[in-house]
Every structure is written in structure tokens, then in C-alpha cells.
Amino acid sequence: MSLAGPDKKISTEISAEMQAFREQLKCGFKDLDDIFVDCMSGALAVLSTNGIKAYLEGASLICMIGRGFEPVLVYLEEMPGIAQRLGEATLSMVSKTVWDMSRTPNGKAIPPFLNTLAEAARRLGSEEQLQHYVEILQDMMERTTGSVHGFHTSIPSPGLPDLLNQMPYLLSELSLEGIRNWIDYGISNYSSNPERQKDYFCLQSADSKAILSRERHGTLFIDHERKLDLYLQALWAQKSSLLPYSNAFDQLRKPIPYYDKLGIRVPDVFDDKDGVTGIDRYRAVLAHIASHQRWTTAIVADNFSPFQRIAIETLEDSRVEYLAMRDYPGLRKILLSLHPAPAEDACDPTEESCIRHRLAMLSYGILNPQHGYKNSDLLDCIAAFNDLMQQVETQTKDIVQLAISYIARTRLQSDQSPRMHFKDTEIDYRDDNRHMWVFIEEGDEEEAFEDNRDAAPKESEFDGLPPRHYKEWNYKTMTYRPDWVSLYETLHPSGNAADIDKVLDKHAGLAKQLRHILDMLKPQQYVRVRYQEEGSELDLDVAIRSLIDFKSGAQPDPRINMSHKHDGRDIAVMLLLDLSASLADTPEGCTQTILQLSQEAVALLGWSIEHLGDKFAIAGFSSNTRHEVRYQHIKGYSEHWNTDVKARLAAMTAGYSTRMGAAMRHASHYLGAQKADKKLLLVLTDGEPSDIDVDDPQLLIKDAHKAVQELDQEGIYTYCINLDANVKPGEDDYVTGIFGNHYTIIDKIERLPEKLPKLFMALTG
């Protein structure tokens, strides 16, 4: 009897706790009561207090979609394990995704989506990868969901349920990049044929299996995760979390391995390379990072120049590898196979910067005693390094002076050139060395790693950034030239902002006229949003129709409510300015150059868009061969029309040529990232694309047209304002060849300041 009392008290306390959790879960399914305690007990064992809150809120949201008990059950059973493995942020991410799917005609795909999540989380291995996986599915759903009249989506995606049913098999065969490419092929070729689309995503068609075979390559990290964990523990006495990332989702800045407090980041797939298997490439990456963890000590970065830091990183990489190979001699064979062997005369210092080339040679010379190099400075540095390593114990600080000395002895004026020599300089098994540095004064380097700040960029922030490489279309072979164009982006230099204020004063009458138009364009009222399951009031017409369907035995439409939203403009605009040398010309009958007229027009347009409140950015471009496309930021989306922006606009200069395709692709990178219903790219140019290294005038025209098509597929509307008076509309001209009928020709260039803002309002009104 004495034991019964306490047992009963404990049971009552547990029941009260569970009852409190049950009240937080807003879901009325009777079947839920039978499994709630078991699910909640499992969740309490692995989730934090905030995690439990997100867990119950997510389940409540899924219950509201009106798709029965199964989605709620799967969420409650599977999500605690997924959140434990990948992070608690996945709880809200998954519930929000399910809610978004329920707002489309693809409700039947929700159960298979939830059922595949556990396997997807196990195979993908990180929250970032799962986010990419969800984005791939959402993109596929949006691109294959149809509509009757082109306004409201009403036809479910034919292939989405079948794709989700095949997803466990696809995840076991392909990397995330391979899955994306396989899905893109099916959408591109069968978007207008539902039956063939279903066959493709069911893996029933021949080309579905062929594309799957084409994308199946390399060694998947997830298949060897346990082996790599044991490798780290057995050989390096390290127990770190291994977190995969994909190279497919950041085309501008390819991620490379690194480690931080959360774990070691490695690619999700490695192909065999130069006789080294994918699993051995993983071992090389982990050996290099484990060596840093064992032997590298962080040093203060503020007293070193960027070139000095690069040299210190290179020699520290060589030092820890030297120590690793002393313990494990067999590692040298793998590293020699993976390390590039740059030829001594491969870089011409009169044409390009050779700093990376010299450091790659130094690294290779240290690694391979039979390197064959003859440069005396290089040989002296290698000998000094080997002498240093003969000491009983070395530290990171010991190689600092050696690195600084080598940079000082070999530095050339051309090292500052934006034309960087990259061939045979990328050592892909090495990490990014972020762990080596301690910053006393905050700068660009530490900002780029883990600190998420919204501080406005300084003008020097873009200095020294590596180039972005873009493909270019070859219309003769009907193929892309991969990584053909090198684009360097910078923040435009500043001038006198008062010059732009004078322009606005000069056109005060036009500005007053524009203001009346702008006031009419501003959102001023609310609009109804019909066919809502949840809303602020009953939609009587739909409700009566649903009641008639119910009385006649048909399935009634549950979307009998309506709500109201602000009739707002949701537009993002990028104005891309051609800054080639021809803008310095003065048109016949004008007293100003085309550049000056463009400045006035852009000033009025910037003032107008700021008044409207639309998201707006300005950039200029020019080119000097495919190796040097210049992209200059004048106004960013986060900036207002302020003195800094006016100062950059006032300093615009004209020079070089017009390689338009790469500039548009880069502009789409920033425009595409904006969350807006409509995305508009305005291209202001005075002539056809051209460059000094291209003889065929059609080559860059066709590439620019291909870029316009690519942007259209991304949902970006491209429009050209052309200032070339020699173009005759309706003829077979380059403007039509690039932009179709999406262009305006302003033959009287002196009217550009008046025409440009009004044209923008006509396009977006």
C-alpha cells in the first residue's frame, strides 16, 4: 500500500504533462490520442524545449491542411529522428513545405513526400542538403503544375507522386546534383505530355534510364560515411561530425572543404581522379583536415597582407602534410596523385598574375623531391623548409617568416593584375584554412565565414575577388563552352553626388509630371482573394455551388471562403547598363554624350522607383576579351537612392567592349535571388554585342539570345532599351535576334531622360 501511493502520483504527473502537450497540438483526429503519448515520449527524448514547441506547431499546421490523419501521423513519427540528425530547424521547414504543397493542386503528393523524408535525411546528411532537396521538389512541382486559363494553377503535376515514390532509389544511386539534372531533363522534354512525363518519373521510359546512367557517377559520401568515421577515429583519434555539401547550388562561388565547431564539411560525391578512387579522395581530405586539427595553431591575421596570408597558408598546408606523411608514409602516393604539377614556364608574368602559380609550384616542390624546378628562389625556399622540418617540433608560427621572405623575394608588379593564372593551381583536397586566423579588427575575411551580418558593403569589399566563370553558347556546335568567360565584379568608384542632384534640378518639370503618374501607380486599395479554405468571410457564390454539389452527391469544393490582401506592387528590377567605349560618342544634333544622357535618364529612373518603393538595383558592364568582363555595382537591392548611389552614378565612365551574355547571366544571379512576383531585367545599350577576341559577329548575338532564354526559364522578364539609331524595327536586326519583340528603340537619344522612366512605368504599371 505504501508503494501504490507514489506510483499513482507519478502516473498522474506524467498524464498532466502529456495533457498539456496535447492541448498545444491543435488537431481533433480521434486516432491521434492512441499514438500521441508514444510519439511525444520519443520527441521529448531528443528535442529541446524550443524543438518541442516547433514540433507541435508543425503538426498543428499539417493538421489544418485537411488531408486526413496520415500526414499528421507520419510527421509525428518521423520528424523527431530527422531533427535529431539534421537540426531542429527542419521541423518548421518541413511543415511549411507541406502547407505550401496543400495550397496547390498537388495535395496527393503530400503523403509520399513525408514518407520519403526519413530516407532523404539519412542519405543527404545535413540540413543544407535537405533544404536543397526540398527546393528541387518545389521547383519541379511549380514547373509541372498546370492551369486551364494560365492564371490559377488547377491541374496537379503528373509526375510528382511518381517521382517521390522513386526517390529512395534515386537517392541511393545519384548525388543531389545528379537528381536535379535528371529531373530537369524530364521537365524540359515532357512538360507538355503528361503520360510520357509519368513514364519518365516512374523510370519506365528508355531515356529515363539512360539519363539516370549518365548522371550516376562517383563515390557517394553517404555510402561510405561509416568507413570514413572509423578512419578518422582509428588513424587520427578524431571524432568529428561529417557534414556533406553539394557543388550544384552555388555556381558563382564553389564551396570547398572546411571545418568549424559543427563538424567537417565534405562534398556529397567524389569522382575518381588521376587513378585515385573517390573513397581515397575522401581520405585525403580528412587526413589533411585532421592534420590541421592536430598541428595547426591559429595566428593573428591583421599584421599580414593578403599575399602574405596566402603564402603562410600554403606553407602551413605543406607543413602539416609533411608531419602526416612522417606518421603515415603511404599517404604521399595519394597526395602526389591529387596535387597538380604546374609547369615552371606555364605562367607569363607580363600577361597575368602568377602569384597562385608560384605558390602551387612551391607546394608541389615540397611534396615531390623529383619536381624538376630550376628557379633559384623556389629551390632556396624548399631547402629552407626542409631544414626547418628537421627540427624536433615545429609550430605554425615557425613558417611565417619563411613565407613572408619568399613572397618578398618573388613578388612582381603583375601580381596585382586581375588576370589571374589558375591552371594547375587548385589543390582540391585542401580546406579553406579559415581555422588558421584570428582577426582582432573585423574585416572582409572573417565576415565571409560564420558571422551573418547585414552591414552595408564598403567600396573596397569587392577588391581582389576571384573571377566568376560563365558558360557561353556556341551556335555553330549548338553546345555551351563551359567556364568560358571570366567576370570580375567590383563596386563602382564614387564621384560627386551633387552632379546627380543638379540633373534632378534640371529636370524638375519632368519630375513633377512623373510624380503624378507615380502616385497613380502606388498601391491604394485591397483586392479579394477567392477560393480559400480559411478566410475572413464567406464567399457566397462558391458556398452555394458547394452546397448544391453536396446535396447532389458530388464532392463539394471546400474553398468556400475569401480573404483580402493589399493590392501592392511586388516587383524586383535590375537595370543593366552597357558602359562600352561607344557611350562616349556624341550623337548627331546633340550637345551631350550618350553616357551623359544615360546618367540623366538613370537618375530620373532611380528617383522614380525609389518613390514607388520597388526593389531596384543598377549595374554596369564592359569587356576586354572573354578573360575580363567587368561588372560594376552602382546600386544594390538593400540600398536606398542615397548619396552613395548618386556618387557612383556620377562617376560612370565608358570604355572597352560589350560582351552582353555573361553580364546578363551574372545580373540574373542577383535578380533571381529576390523574392518578388515579377522580376524585370532592363538592358540599356547603344549597340550590338561585340568583343575584340571575337571575329564572328553572330557568336555573341546568339549567346546573348541564349542568355535571354535562360533568364526566361528562371522567371525573369528581359527588356532592352536600345539607343542605336541605325536599327530599323521590323528588319532582321540584332535587337530582334536577341530580345524578340521585347525592346524599344529610342532614335532621338536626347529624349532618353524623358522616355526611360515612362517606359518603366508602362512595363510595370
mmCIF file of N, CA, C and O in Angstrom, residues 318 321 325 332 335-336 339 362-369 429-430:
data_model
loop_
_atom_site.group_PDB
_atom_site.id
_atom_site.type_symbol
_atom_site.label_atom_id
_atom_site.label_comp_id
_atom_site.label_asym_id
_atom_site.label_seq_id
_atom_site.Cartn_x
_atom_site.Cartn_y
_atom_site.Cartn_z
ATOM 1 N N SER A 318 51.632 22.589 -46.387
ATOM 2 C CA SER A 318 52.759 21.683 -46.649
ATOM 3 C C SER A 318 53.350 21.149 -45.349
ATOM 4 O O SER A 318 53.769 19.985 -45.276
ATOM 5 N N GLU A 321 51.058 18.415 -43.868
ATOM 6 C CA GLU A 321 51.137 17.214 -44.701
ATOM 7 C C GLU A 321 52.480 16.499 -44.501
ATOM 8 O O GLU A 321 52.540 15.266 -44.496
ATOM 9 N N MET A 325 52.691 12.690 -43.357
ATOM 10 C CA MET A 325 53.389 11.654 -44.125
ATOM 11 C C MET A 325 54.526 11.028 -43.325
ATOM 12 O O MET A 325 54.929 9.897 -43.598
ATOM 13 N N ARG A 332 51.731 9.769 -49.035
ATOM 14 C CA ARG A 332 52.401 10.563 -50.065
ATOM 15 C C ARG A 332 51.932 10.181 -51.469
ATOM 16 O O ARG A 332 51.748 11.057 -52.332
ATOM 17 N N LEU A 335 48.539 11.857 -52.173
ATOM 18 C CA LEU A 335 48.643 13.312 -52.299
ATOM 19 C C LEU A 335 49.371 13.710 -53.575
ATOM 20 O O LEU A 335 48.996 14.692 -54.230
ATOM 21 N N LEU A 336 50.412 12.962 -53.958
ATOM 22 C CA LEU A 336 51.122 13.263 -55.204
ATOM 23 C C LEU A 336 50.208 13.112 -56.413
ATOM 24 O O LEU A 336 50.307 13.869 -57.386
ATOM 25 N N HIS A 339 47.719 16.231 -56.223
ATOM 26 C CA HIS A 339 48.291 17.577 -56.275
ATOM 27 C C HIS A 339 48.633 17.929 -57.722
ATOM 28 O O HIS A 339 49.307 17.184 -58.413
ATOM 29 N N LEU A 362 55.662 25.879 -55.390
ATOM 30 C CA LEU A 362 56.326 25.706 -54.103
ATOM 31 C C LEU A 362 55.735 24.521 -53.349
ATOM 32 O O LEU A 362 56.469 23.682 -52.810
ATOM 33 N N SER A 363 54.419 24.443 -53.318
ATOM 34 C CA SER A 363 53.756 23.337 -52.628
ATOM 35 C C SER A 363 54.118 21.997 -53.261
ATOM 36 O O SER A 363 54.423 21.022 -52.561
ATOM 37 N N TYR A 364 54.101 21.951 -54.597
ATOM 38 C CA TYR A 364 54.423 20.696 -55.282
ATOM 39 C C TYR A 364 55.899 20.330 -55.104
ATOM 40 O O TYR A 364 56.251 19.156 -54.938
ATOM 41 N N GLY A 365 56.781 21.344 -55.131
ATOM 42 C CA GLY A 365 58.197 21.077 -54.944
ATOM 43 C C GLY A 365 58.504 20.506 -53.575
ATOM 44 O O GLY A 365 59.394 19.649 -53.425
ATOM 45 N N ILE A 366 57.789 20.951 -52.553
ATOM 46 C CA ILE A 366 57.970 20.395 -51.205
ATOM 47 C C ILE A 366 57.462 18.968 -51.139
ATOM 48 O O ILE A 366 58.077 18.093 -50.520
ATOM 49 N N LEU A 367 56.343 18.715 -51.793
ATOM 50 C CA LEU A 367 55.732 17.380 -51.744
ATOM 51 C C LEU A 367 56.516 16.352 -52.558
ATOM 52 O O LEU A 367 56.648 15.196 -52.159
ATOM 53 N N ASN A 368 57.051 16.776 -53.699
ATOM 54 C CA ASN A 368 57.718 15.843 -54.615
ATOM 55 C C ASN A 368 59.192 16.223 -54.773
ATOM 56 O O ASN A 368 59.514 17.201 -55.451
ATOM 57 N N PRO A 369 60.110 15.469 -54.170
ATOM 58 C CA PRO A 369 61.543 15.791 -54.302
ATOM 59 C C PRO A 369 62.032 15.767 -55.749
ATOM 60 O O PRO A 369 63.023 16.412 -56.087
ATOM 61 N N TYR A 429 41.933 18.808 -52.497
ATOM 62 C CA TYR A 429 41.766 18.044 -51.262
ATOM 63 C C TYR A 429 42.067 18.902 -50.029
ATOM 64 O O TYR A 429 41.905 18.449 -48.903
ATOM 65 N N ARG A 430 42.505 20.129 -50.226
ATOM 66 C CA ARG A 430 42.811 21.006 -49.104
ATOM 67 C C ARG A 430 41.599 21.861 -48.731
ATOM 68 O O ARG A 430 40.773 22.182 -49.593
#
